């Protein structure tokens, strides 16, 4: 397997940026549609994560130490060994840091892996004052600036702006082995629909040379490197591939040589999130037949030169009666492990230490921050500290991630990409405003008032327009300020009380006009570009099909059926030239939950299937580009990118944003993460790719743990 040559990497120090771009030698993404434009989409509750990495001593309860800098979302940390740290090429050579941390960060609109060296006290000049400290290493000139409460040097190792040529990807679960960074990336398309892009890579930090360790055609998750550095374990489907799992992935534990991915073999059937205690002992999690997630230990012997493990013995470690998952083994003190838990009496996920000799829990974050979720523990090489990530909250002198609009790195040069803190965004015809909704499915701590909201396209001027449960939004093309939405419960059956209304958001006292009657799940309105008609889906026949009604007077002014059949046609969008209506449908296998992308002429002719996401896949929420030549949508086309249990709750652990030509060719992935992206909309206006903060400081930490752990 030949490595890809990457000439340099990217350096960042606190408050000072140095760029040495890392490239995967991919041609720059071509523009879509010629004119510049913007796409907005929703990621459920992602804007309230505000994750930082914290640590506690393993010796007993004490104050938490925040290790990351309060910028954006920081997660999935790793304490590198002193021997690996000593081999890094970018460290200042006259300063001894107290803590080294490798972690994933989502700052600057994309996923990156950083190395922070956190010093106990700031350096001083000869006069005793704090100042920048400039040193030289053998090959790299480094400038550090320090915060007032600590001394920190910060280096971007892979990802972010370092990936030129439009190659955006998710990074995850990093480990440092000597001068090699082992991590997950989603930058390579496997070439198959509904196949995960997730693979494990090794980057030599001195040269930037990157090697794929996962075989082609295979997806690997949650890599862990053995204490010797010789072996790497992963959770993997092998050659079977993802089959649509949304809670526990049906993975096994595989092991291979870290140096090149060779000598690959399966060690454990049914397991995920491996962690090495030593080179012949692994901890992992699985959901047992009794329904409890538990930690298991696998002991085995690897015969050198053979692709197999001998004498594999597995043992359940944590007891039933609580969920325990995402284990972290303790190398220097094998007596305990760290795990995340959900206990029946608690709504919160905590990190706890478990004594594997006495079979009891000995330390928990419940004693420090009882009303917070704690994720994905990891233990220092000397076993004296346990790390994890959690929401940093709204107190303290730290930045938060409370953004009403977050600019996401776009792989297409003439499209700016935004994540909206809301659902079902839509742009006004001139691109100056965004309508969106707050859903009743969101935590009430997060939704002061569910309903319809409007803001300017730069994120300013947020205001509530309708304070009733609503979902889906669309603007009228001709009547300025008129917005359509669906009032009633989302995710409901054919006969549910849902109706479409129009409302002029520019009126001083907006009045609501009900356009459909009978409440038979009338939803997902989209207006024709001439302003005369609205297409929508309705369950009035007993099945959810598409209908067209008069835009001004609703179904009383004219109504006709567009599609008919014992299936669901839904999530429709009218093309700007008026020629097509795109929609999602399960007509290929009614009731299966599998949705394909179709388009049809407004007169009911010319039905075409645009795209299918493999067998049993889902394509939802299509929206035409301003010139009508492309369609943006969300799909499971790229499978899953991480083990769902390692994240907060999402209704589905998949769903990335894609664009495709309206004839079904030229698909391109826009977003890379392990969350559920949804409901994209396309604007004719190019919005400057900058973040917009909530004017009232937003809602902090208002997300939920996985519902299926309840």
Short mmCIF file of N, CA, C and O in Angstrom, two decimals, residues 320-436:
data_model
loop_
_atom_site.label_atom_id
_atom_site.label_comp_id
_atom_site.label_asym_id
_atom_site.label_seq_id
_atom_site.Cartn_x
_atom_site.Cartn_y
_atom_site.Cartn_z
N UNK A 320 -24.56 -6.28 35.03
CA UNK A 320 -25.84 -5.77 34.52
C UNK A 320 -26.46 -4.83 35.54
O UNK A 320 -26.00 -4.72 36.67
N UNK A 321 -27.49 -4.13 35.12
CA UNK A 321 -28.15 -3.18 36.00
C UNK A 321 -27.79 -1.74 35.71
O UNK A 321 -28.40 -0.82 36.27
N UNK A 322 -26.79 -1.51 34.85
CA UNK A 322 -26.44 -0.19 34.37
C UNK A 322 -25.76 -0.36 33.02
O UNK A 322 -25.26 -1.43 32.68
N UNK A 323 -25.75 0.71 32.23
CA UNK A 323 -25.04 0.70 30.96
C UNK A 323 -23.62 1.18 31.18
O UNK A 323 -23.39 2.20 31.85
N UNK A 324 -22.65 0.45 30.64
CA UNK A 324 -21.24 0.85 30.68
C UNK A 324 -20.66 0.67 29.28
O UNK A 324 -20.87 -0.37 28.65
N UNK A 325 -19.92 1.66 28.81
CA UNK A 325 -19.47 1.63 27.42
C UNK A 325 -18.26 2.55 27.25
O UNK A 325 -17.83 3.21 28.19
N UNK A 326 -17.73 2.60 26.06
CA UNK A 326 -16.52 3.37 25.67
C UNK A 326 -15.40 3.25 26.71
O UNK A 326 -15.02 4.22 27.35
N UNK A 327 -14.87 2.03 26.89
CA UNK A 327 -13.85 1.83 27.94
C UNK A 327 -12.51 2.45 27.58
O UNK A 327 -12.17 2.63 26.40
N UNK A 328 -11.75 2.78 28.61
CA UNK A 328 -10.36 3.21 28.48
C UNK A 328 -9.54 2.40 29.46
O UNK A 328 -9.76 2.48 30.68
N UNK A 329 -8.61 1.61 28.95
CA UNK A 329 -7.77 0.79 29.82
C UNK A 329 -6.67 1.62 30.45
O UNK A 329 -6.24 2.64 29.92
N UNK A 330 -6.22 1.17 31.60
CA UNK A 330 -5.13 1.82 32.33
C UNK A 330 -3.88 0.97 32.17
O UNK A 330 -3.81 -0.15 32.68
N UNK A 331 -2.89 1.49 31.47
CA UNK A 331 -1.70 0.70 31.13
C UNK A 331 -0.77 0.55 32.33
O UNK A 331 -0.30 -0.55 32.64
N UNK A 332 -0.51 1.64 33.05
CA UNK A 332 0.44 1.58 34.16
C UNK A 332 -0.14 0.95 35.42
O UNK A 332 0.60 0.43 36.25
N UNK A 333 -1.44 1.02 35.55
CA UNK A 333 -2.11 0.41 36.70
C UNK A 333 -3.26 -0.44 36.19
O UNK A 333 -4.39 0.04 36.05
N UNK A 334 -3.03 -1.70 35.89
CA UNK A 334 -4.06 -2.54 35.28
C UNK A 334 -5.22 -2.88 36.20
O UNK A 334 -6.15 -3.56 35.79
N UNK A 335 -5.19 -2.37 37.41
CA UNK A 335 -6.24 -2.70 38.37
C UNK A 335 -7.58 -2.04 37.99
O UNK A 335 -8.64 -2.54 38.36
N UNK A 336 -7.56 -0.91 37.28
CA UNK A 336 -8.81 -0.23 36.99
C UNK A 336 -8.90 0.17 35.52
O UNK A 336 -7.90 0.22 34.80
N UNK A 337 -10.13 0.44 35.10
CA UNK A 337 -10.41 0.98 33.78
C UNK A 337 -11.34 2.17 33.97
O UNK A 337 -11.97 2.33 35.02
N UNK A 338 -11.42 3.02 32.96
CA UNK A 338 -12.39 4.11 32.95
C UNK A 338 -13.48 3.77 31.95
O UNK A 338 -13.21 3.21 30.88
N UNK A 339 -14.72 4.07 32.31
CA UNK A 339 -15.85 3.79 31.42
C UNK A 339 -16.84 4.94 31.50
O UNK A 339 -16.85 5.70 32.48
N UNK A 340 -17.65 5.09 30.47
CA UNK A 340 -18.82 5.96 30.56
C UNK A 340 -20.01 5.11 30.99
O UNK A 340 -20.12 3.94 30.60
N UNK A 341 -20.88 5.67 31.81
CA UNK A 341 -22.02 4.91 32.34
C UNK A 341 -23.31 5.71 32.20
O UNK A 341 -23.31 6.94 32.18
N UNK A 342 -24.40 4.99 32.08
CA UNK A 342 -25.75 5.55 32.27
C UNK A 342 -26.45 4.63 33.26
O UNK A 342 -26.72 3.47 32.97
N UNK A 343 -26.72 5.18 34.42
CA UNK A 343 -27.40 4.42 35.47
C UNK A 343 -28.91 4.67 35.39
O UNK A 343 -29.34 5.77 35.01
N UNK A 344 -29.72 3.69 35.76
CA UNK A 344 -31.17 3.85 35.66
C UNK A 344 -31.71 5.04 36.43
O UNK A 344 -32.71 5.63 36.04
N UNK A 345 -31.04 5.41 37.53
CA UNK A 345 -31.55 6.49 38.35
C UNK A 345 -31.08 7.87 37.87
O UNK A 345 -31.43 8.90 38.47
N UNK A 346 -30.31 7.94 36.79
CA UNK A 346 -29.75 9.21 36.33
C UNK A 346 -30.08 9.48 34.88
O UNK A 346 -30.12 8.56 34.06
N UNK A 347 -30.31 10.75 34.56
CA UNK A 347 -30.51 11.17 33.17
C UNK A 347 -29.19 11.51 32.49
O UNK A 347 -29.18 11.82 31.31
N UNK A 348 -28.09 11.45 33.24
CA UNK A 348 -26.82 11.94 32.72
C UNK A 348 -25.81 10.82 32.54
O UNK A 348 -25.79 9.84 33.29
N UNK A 349 -24.97 11.00 31.55
CA UNK A 349 -23.87 10.08 31.28
C UNK A 349 -22.66 10.55 32.09
O UNK A 349 -22.29 11.72 32.03
N UNK A 350 -22.06 9.63 32.83
CA UNK A 350 -20.90 9.98 33.65
C UNK A 350 -19.72 9.08 33.31
O UNK A 350 -19.88 7.99 32.76
N UNK A 351 -18.55 9.57 33.66
CA UNK A 351 -17.32 8.79 33.55
C UNK A 351 -16.98 8.25 34.93
O UNK A 351 -16.98 9.01 35.92
N UNK A 352 -16.73 6.96 35.00
CA UNK A 352 -16.43 6.32 36.28
C UNK A 352 -15.20 5.42 36.13
O UNK A 352 -14.93 4.90 35.04
N UNK A 353 -14.48 5.24 37.22
CA UNK A 353 -13.41 4.25 37.27
C UNK A 353 -13.97 2.97 37.87
O UNK A 353 -14.74 3.01 38.84
N UNK A 354 -13.57 1.85 37.29
CA UNK A 354 -14.04 0.55 37.76
C UNK A 354 -12.86 -0.31 38.12
O UNK A 354 -11.94 -0.52 37.31
N UNK A 355 -12.84 -0.79 39.35
CA UNK A 355 -11.78 -1.67 39.84
C UNK A 355 -12.07 -3.09 39.35
O UNK A 355 -13.05 -3.72 39.77
N UNK A 356 -11.24 -3.59 38.44
CA UNK A 356 -11.50 -4.90 37.84
C UNK A 356 -11.07 -6.05 38.75
O UNK A 356 -11.35 -7.23 38.44
N UNK A 357 -10.42 -5.74 39.87
CA UNK A 357 -10.04 -6.77 40.83
C UNK A 357 -11.14 -6.95 41.88
O UNK A 357 -11.61 -8.06 42.14
N UNK A 358 -11.56 -5.83 42.47
CA UNK A 358 -12.62 -5.90 43.49
C UNK A 358 -14.01 -5.82 42.89
O UNK A 358 -15.01 -5.98 43.61
N UNK A 359 -14.09 -5.57 41.58
CA UNK A 359 -15.37 -5.49 40.86
C UNK A 359 -16.31 -4.45 41.47
O UNK A 359 -17.46 -4.72 41.80
N UNK A 360 -15.80 -3.23 41.59
CA UNK A 360 -16.63 -2.14 42.10
C UNK A 360 -16.19 -0.82 41.47
O UNK A 360 -15.04 -0.66 41.04
N UNK A 361 -17.14 0.11 41.44
CA UNK A 361 -16.84 1.45 40.93
C UNK A 361 -16.20 2.27 42.05
O UNK A 361 -16.67 2.26 43.19
N UNK A 362 -15.15 3.02 41.70
CA UNK A 362 -14.36 3.69 42.74
C UNK A 362 -14.28 5.20 42.58
O UNK A 362 -13.84 5.89 43.49
N UNK A 363 -14.69 5.75 41.42
CA UNK A 363 -14.62 7.20 41.22
C UNK A 363 -15.62 7.55 40.14
O UNK A 363 -15.80 6.81 39.17
N UNK A 364 -16.29 8.69 40.29
CA UNK A 364 -17.28 9.09 39.31
C UNK A 364 -17.32 10.60 39.18
O UNK A 364 -17.12 11.33 40.17
N UNK A 365 -17.59 11.08 37.97
CA UNK A 365 -17.77 12.52 37.76
C UNK A 365 -19.06 13.03 38.40
O UNK A 365 -19.28 14.24 38.46
N UNK A 366 -19.90 12.13 38.91
CA UNK A 366 -21.10 12.57 39.62
C UNK A 366 -20.77 13.44 40.82
O UNK A 366 -21.55 14.31 41.20
N UNK A 367 -19.62 13.20 41.43
CA UNK A 367 -19.24 13.98 42.60
C UNK A 367 -18.71 15.36 42.24
O UNK A 367 -18.56 16.21 43.12
N UNK A 368 -18.46 15.60 40.96
CA UNK A 368 -17.89 16.88 40.53
C UNK A 368 -18.91 17.71 39.78
O UNK A 368 -19.20 18.86 40.14
N UNK A 369 -19.47 17.16 38.73
CA UNK A 369 -20.51 17.84 37.95
C UNK A 369 -21.64 16.84 37.70
O UNK A 369 -21.69 16.20 36.65
N UNK A 370 -22.54 16.70 38.65
CA UNK A 370 -23.56 15.64 38.57
C UNK A 370 -24.57 15.82 37.44
O UNK A 370 -25.10 14.85 36.94
N UNK A 371 -24.82 17.07 37.03
CA UNK A 371 -25.87 17.32 36.04
C UNK A 371 -25.28 17.71 34.69
O UNK A 371 -25.65 18.72 34.09
N UNK A 372 -24.37 16.90 34.23
CA UNK A 372 -23.75 17.12 32.92
C UNK A 372 -23.42 15.76 32.31
O UNK A 372 -23.20 14.78 33.02
N UNK A 373 -23.40 15.72 30.99
CA UNK A 373 -23.00 14.52 30.28
C UNK A 373 -21.48 14.53 30.06
O UNK A 373 -20.91 15.56 29.70
N UNK A 374 -20.85 13.37 30.27
CA UNK A 374 -19.40 13.22 30.12
C UNK A 374 -19.14 12.10 29.10
O UNK A 374 -19.75 11.03 29.19
N UNK A 375 -18.24 12.34 28.18
CA UNK A 375 -18.09 11.44 27.03
C UNK A 375 -16.66 10.92 26.88
O UNK A 375 -15.68 11.63 27.12
N UNK A 376 -16.56 9.66 26.49
CA UNK A 376 -15.38 9.03 25.91
C UNK A 376 -14.10 9.22 26.72
O UNK A 376 -13.20 9.95 26.33
N UNK A 377 -14.00 8.54 27.86
CA UNK A 377 -12.83 8.70 28.73
C UNK A 377 -11.54 8.19 28.10
O UNK A 377 -11.56 7.33 27.23
N UNK A 378 -10.43 8.73 28.59
CA UNK A 378 -9.10 8.26 28.21
C UNK A 378 -8.18 8.49 29.40
O UNK A 378 -8.42 9.38 30.22
N UNK A 379 -7.16 7.67 29.54
CA UNK A 379 -6.31 7.67 30.73
C UNK A 379 -4.87 8.01 30.35
O UNK A 379 -4.37 7.60 29.29
N UNK A 380 -4.21 8.77 31.21
CA UNK A 380 -2.82 9.17 30.96
C UNK A 380 -1.90 7.95 31.01
O UNK A 380 -2.21 6.94 31.66
N UNK A 381 -0.74 8.01 30.35
CA UNK A 381 0.17 6.86 30.33
C UNK A 381 0.61 6.40 31.72
O UNK A 381 0.85 5.21 31.92
N UNK A 382 0.71 7.33 32.68
CA UNK A 382 1.11 6.93 34.04
C UNK A 382 -0.10 6.59 34.90
O UNK A 382 0.04 6.34 36.11
N UNK A 383 -1.28 6.59 34.31
CA UNK A 383 -2.54 6.20 34.98
C UNK A 383 -2.93 7.12 36.13
O UNK A 383 -3.73 6.75 36.98
N UNK A 384 -2.41 8.33 36.15
CA UNK A 384 -2.73 9.25 37.25
C UNK A 384 -3.90 10.18 36.94
O UNK A 384 -4.45 10.80 37.85
N UNK A 385 -4.29 10.29 35.65
CA UNK A 385 -5.38 11.19 35.30
C UNK A 385 -6.32 10.51 34.30
O UNK A 385 -5.88 9.73 33.45
N UNK A 386 -7.59 10.85 34.42
CA UNK A 386 -8.58 10.40 33.45
C UNK A 386 -9.15 11.64 32.76
O UNK A 386 -9.48 12.64 33.41
N UNK A 387 -9.21 11.59 31.44
CA UNK A 387 -9.74 12.71 30.66
C UNK A 387 -11.07 12.34 30.02
O UNK A 387 -11.41 11.16 29.89
N UNK A 388 -11.81 13.33 29.61
CA UNK A 388 -13.11 13.14 28.96
C UNK A 388 -13.53 14.50 28.41
O UNK A 388 -12.93 15.54 28.71
N UNK A 389 -14.58 14.53 27.61
CA UNK A 389 -15.12 15.82 27.18
C UNK A 389 -16.55 15.99 27.64
O UNK A 389 -17.30 15.03 27.82
N UNK A 390 -16.91 17.25 27.87
CA UNK A 390 -18.25 17.61 28.31
C UNK A 390 -18.50 19.05 27.89
O UNK A 390 -17.58 19.77 27.48
N UNK A 391 -19.75 19.49 28.00
CA UNK A 391 -20.08 20.87 27.68
C UNK A 391 -19.50 21.79 28.75
O UNK A 391 -19.63 21.53 29.95
N UNK A 392 -18.85 22.87 28.31
CA UNK A 392 -18.19 23.76 29.26
C UNK A 392 -19.16 24.72 29.94
O UNK A 392 -18.80 25.42 30.87
N UNK A 393 -20.40 24.80 29.46
CA UNK A 393 -21.40 25.61 30.12
C UNK A 393 -21.28 27.09 29.83
O UNK A 393 -20.53 27.52 28.95
N UNK A 394 -21.99 27.88 30.60
CA UNK A 394 -22.10 29.32 30.33
C UNK A 394 -21.35 30.17 31.32
O UNK A 394 -21.46 31.38 31.30
N UNK A 395 -20.59 29.55 32.21
CA UNK A 395 -19.88 30.32 33.22
C UNK A 395 -18.39 30.26 32.96
O UNK A 395 -17.89 29.43 32.22
N UNK A 396 -17.68 31.16 33.59
CA UNK A 396 -16.23 31.17 33.46
C UNK A 396 -15.78 32.02 32.29
O UNK A 396 -16.55 32.40 31.41
N UNK A 397 -14.51 32.31 32.25
CA UNK A 397 -13.95 33.16 31.20
C UNK A 397 -13.51 32.32 30.02
O UNK A 397 -12.34 32.27 29.66
N UNK A 398 -14.47 31.64 29.42
CA UNK A 398 -14.16 30.82 28.25
C UNK A 398 -15.15 31.16 27.15
O UNK A 398 -16.26 31.61 27.39
N UNK A 399 -14.71 30.94 25.94
CA UNK A 399 -15.60 31.15 24.81
C UNK A 399 -16.60 30.00 24.73
O UNK A 399 -16.36 28.91 25.20
N UNK A 400 -17.73 30.28 24.08
CA UNK A 400 -18.72 29.24 23.90
C UNK A 400 -18.97 29.04 22.41
O UNK A 400 -18.43 29.76 21.58
N UNK A 401 -19.79 28.11 22.10
CA UNK A 401 -20.05 27.79 20.69
C UNK A 401 -21.50 28.08 20.35
O UNK A 401 -22.13 27.39 19.57
N UNK A 402 -22.06 29.11 20.96
CA UNK A 402 -23.47 29.40 20.81
C UNK A 402 -23.68 30.28 19.58
O UNK A 402 -23.75 31.50 19.66
N UNK A 403 -23.80 29.62 18.44
CA UNK A 403 -23.88 30.30 17.16
C UNK A 403 -25.24 30.05 16.53
O UNK A 403 -25.69 28.91 16.45
N UNK A 404 -25.87 31.10 16.06
CA UNK A 404 -27.11 30.92 15.32
C UNK A 404 -26.80 30.48 13.89
O UNK A 404 -27.57 29.75 13.27
N UNK A 405 -25.64 30.88 13.37
CA UNK A 405 -25.14 30.43 12.08
C UNK A 405 -23.67 30.08 12.24
O UNK A 405 -22.89 30.90 12.74
N UNK A 406 -23.29 28.89 11.83
CA UNK A 406 -21.87 28.51 11.86
C UNK A 406 -21.41 28.21 10.44
O UNK A 406 -22.00 27.38 9.75
N UNK A 407 -20.37 28.91 10.02
CA UNK A 407 -19.81 28.68 8.69
C UNK A 407 -19.06 27.36 8.67
O UNK A 407 -18.19 27.11 9.50
N UNK A 408 -19.40 26.50 7.71
CA UNK A 408 -18.77 25.20 7.56
C UNK A 408 -17.93 25.22 6.29
O UNK A 408 -18.35 25.76 5.26
N UNK A 409 -16.74 24.67 6.35
CA UNK A 409 -15.88 24.62 5.19
C UNK A 409 -16.59 23.92 4.03
O UNK A 409 -17.09 22.81 4.18
N UNK A 410 -16.62 24.58 2.91
CA UNK A 410 -17.30 24.02 1.75
C UNK A 410 -16.27 23.49 0.75
O UNK A 410 -15.30 24.17 0.43
N UNK A 411 -16.48 22.28 0.24
CA UNK A 411 -15.56 21.75 -0.78
C UNK A 411 -15.80 22.34 -2.16
O UNK A 411 -15.06 22.05 -3.08
N UNK A 412 -16.85 23.15 -2.30
CA UNK A 412 -17.17 23.78 -3.58
C UNK A 412 -16.90 25.27 -3.46
O UNK A 412 -17.48 25.96 -2.61
N UNK A 413 -16.02 25.79 -4.29
CA UNK A 413 -15.47 27.12 -4.09
C UNK A 413 -16.51 28.23 -4.18
O UNK A 413 -16.37 29.26 -3.53
N UNK A 414 -17.56 28.07 -4.99
CA UNK A 414 -18.52 29.15 -5.14
C UNK A 414 -19.79 28.96 -4.32
O UNK A 414 -20.81 29.59 -4.57
N UNK A 415 -19.74 28.08 -3.33
CA UNK A 415 -20.87 27.87 -2.42
C UNK A 415 -20.39 28.04 -0.98
O UNK A 415 -19.44 27.37 -0.55
N UNK A 416 -21.03 28.96 -0.25
CA UNK A 416 -20.78 29.03 1.19
C UNK A 416 -21.79 28.14 1.90
O UNK A 416 -22.93 28.00 1.47
N UNK A 417 -21.36 27.54 3.00
CA UNK A 417 -22.11 26.49 3.66
C UNK A 417 -22.32 26.88 5.13
O UNK A 417 -21.35 27.26 5.81
N UNK A 418 -23.57 26.79 5.59
CA UNK A 418 -23.89 27.24 6.95
C UNK A 418 -24.72 26.20 7.70
O UNK A 418 -25.66 25.63 7.15
N UNK A 419 -24.35 26.01 8.96
CA UNK A 419 -25.13 25.19 9.88
C UNK A 419 -26.01 26.12 10.72
O UNK A 419 -25.50 27.04 11.36
N UNK A 420 -27.32 25.91 10.68
CA UNK A 420 -28.27 26.80 11.33
C UNK A 420 -28.68 26.21 12.67
O UNK A 420 -28.93 25.00 12.78
N UNK A 421 -28.77 27.05 13.68
CA UNK A 421 -29.25 26.61 14.99
C UNK A 421 -30.78 26.60 14.98
O UNK A 421 -31.44 27.43 15.59
N UNK A 422 -31.34 25.67 14.25
CA UNK A 422 -32.77 25.52 14.09
C UNK A 422 -33.01 24.42 13.07
O UNK A 422 -32.07 23.75 12.64
N UNK A 423 -34.24 24.23 12.67
CA UNK A 423 -34.57 23.17 11.71
C UNK A 423 -35.32 23.75 10.52
O UNK A 423 -35.93 24.81 10.62
N UNK A 424 -35.26 23.05 9.41
CA UNK A 424 -35.98 23.41 8.19
C UNK A 424 -35.74 24.86 7.76
O UNK A 424 -36.67 25.61 7.54
N UNK A 425 -34.47 25.26 7.60
CA UNK A 425 -34.24 26.62 7.11
C UNK A 425 -34.67 26.76 5.65
O UNK A 425 -34.63 25.79 4.88
N UNK A 426 -35.08 27.96 5.26
CA UNK A 426 -35.32 28.28 3.86
C UNK A 426 -34.96 29.75 3.63
O UNK A 426 -35.15 30.58 4.53
N UNK A 427 -34.45 30.04 2.45
CA UNK A 427 -34.05 31.40 2.10
C UNK A 427 -35.17 32.12 1.36
O UNK A 427 -35.89 31.52 0.55
N UNK A 428 -35.29 33.40 1.63
CA UNK A 428 -36.20 34.23 0.84
C UNK A 428 -35.71 34.28 -0.60
O UNK A 428 -34.52 34.03 -0.87
N UNK A 429 -36.58 34.61 -1.57
CA UNK A 429 -36.16 34.60 -2.98
C UNK A 429 -34.96 35.49 -3.30
O UNK A 429 -34.19 35.18 -4.21
N UNK A 430 -34.77 36.57 -2.53
CA UNK A 430 -33.61 37.43 -2.76
C UNK A 430 -32.40 37.00 -1.92
O UNK A 430 -31.34 37.63 -2.01
N UNK A 431 -32.55 35.95 -1.12
CA UNK A 431 -31.44 35.45 -0.32
C UNK A 431 -31.10 36.28 0.89
O UNK A 431 -30.11 36.01 1.56
N UNK A 432 -31.93 37.30 1.20
CA UNK A 432 -31.60 38.22 2.29
C UNK A 432 -32.04 37.72 3.65
O UNK A 432 -31.53 38.17 4.67
N UNK A 433 -33.00 36.78 3.69
CA UNK A 433 -33.54 36.33 4.98
C UNK A 433 -33.65 34.81 5.02
O UNK A 433 -33.69 34.15 3.97
N UNK A 434 -33.69 34.29 6.24
CA UNK A 434 -33.85 32.85 6.48
C UNK A 434 -35.04 32.65 7.41
O UNK A 434 -35.13 33.28 8.46
N UNK A 435 -35.95 31.78 7.00
CA UNK A 435 -37.00 31.31 7.91
C UNK A 435 -36.60 29.93 8.41
O UNK A 435 -35.99 29.14 7.67
N UNK A 436 -36.92 29.62 9.65
CA UNK A 436 -36.63 28.30 10.20
C UNK A 436 -37.57 28.04 11.37
O UNK A 436 -38.33 28.92 11.77
#
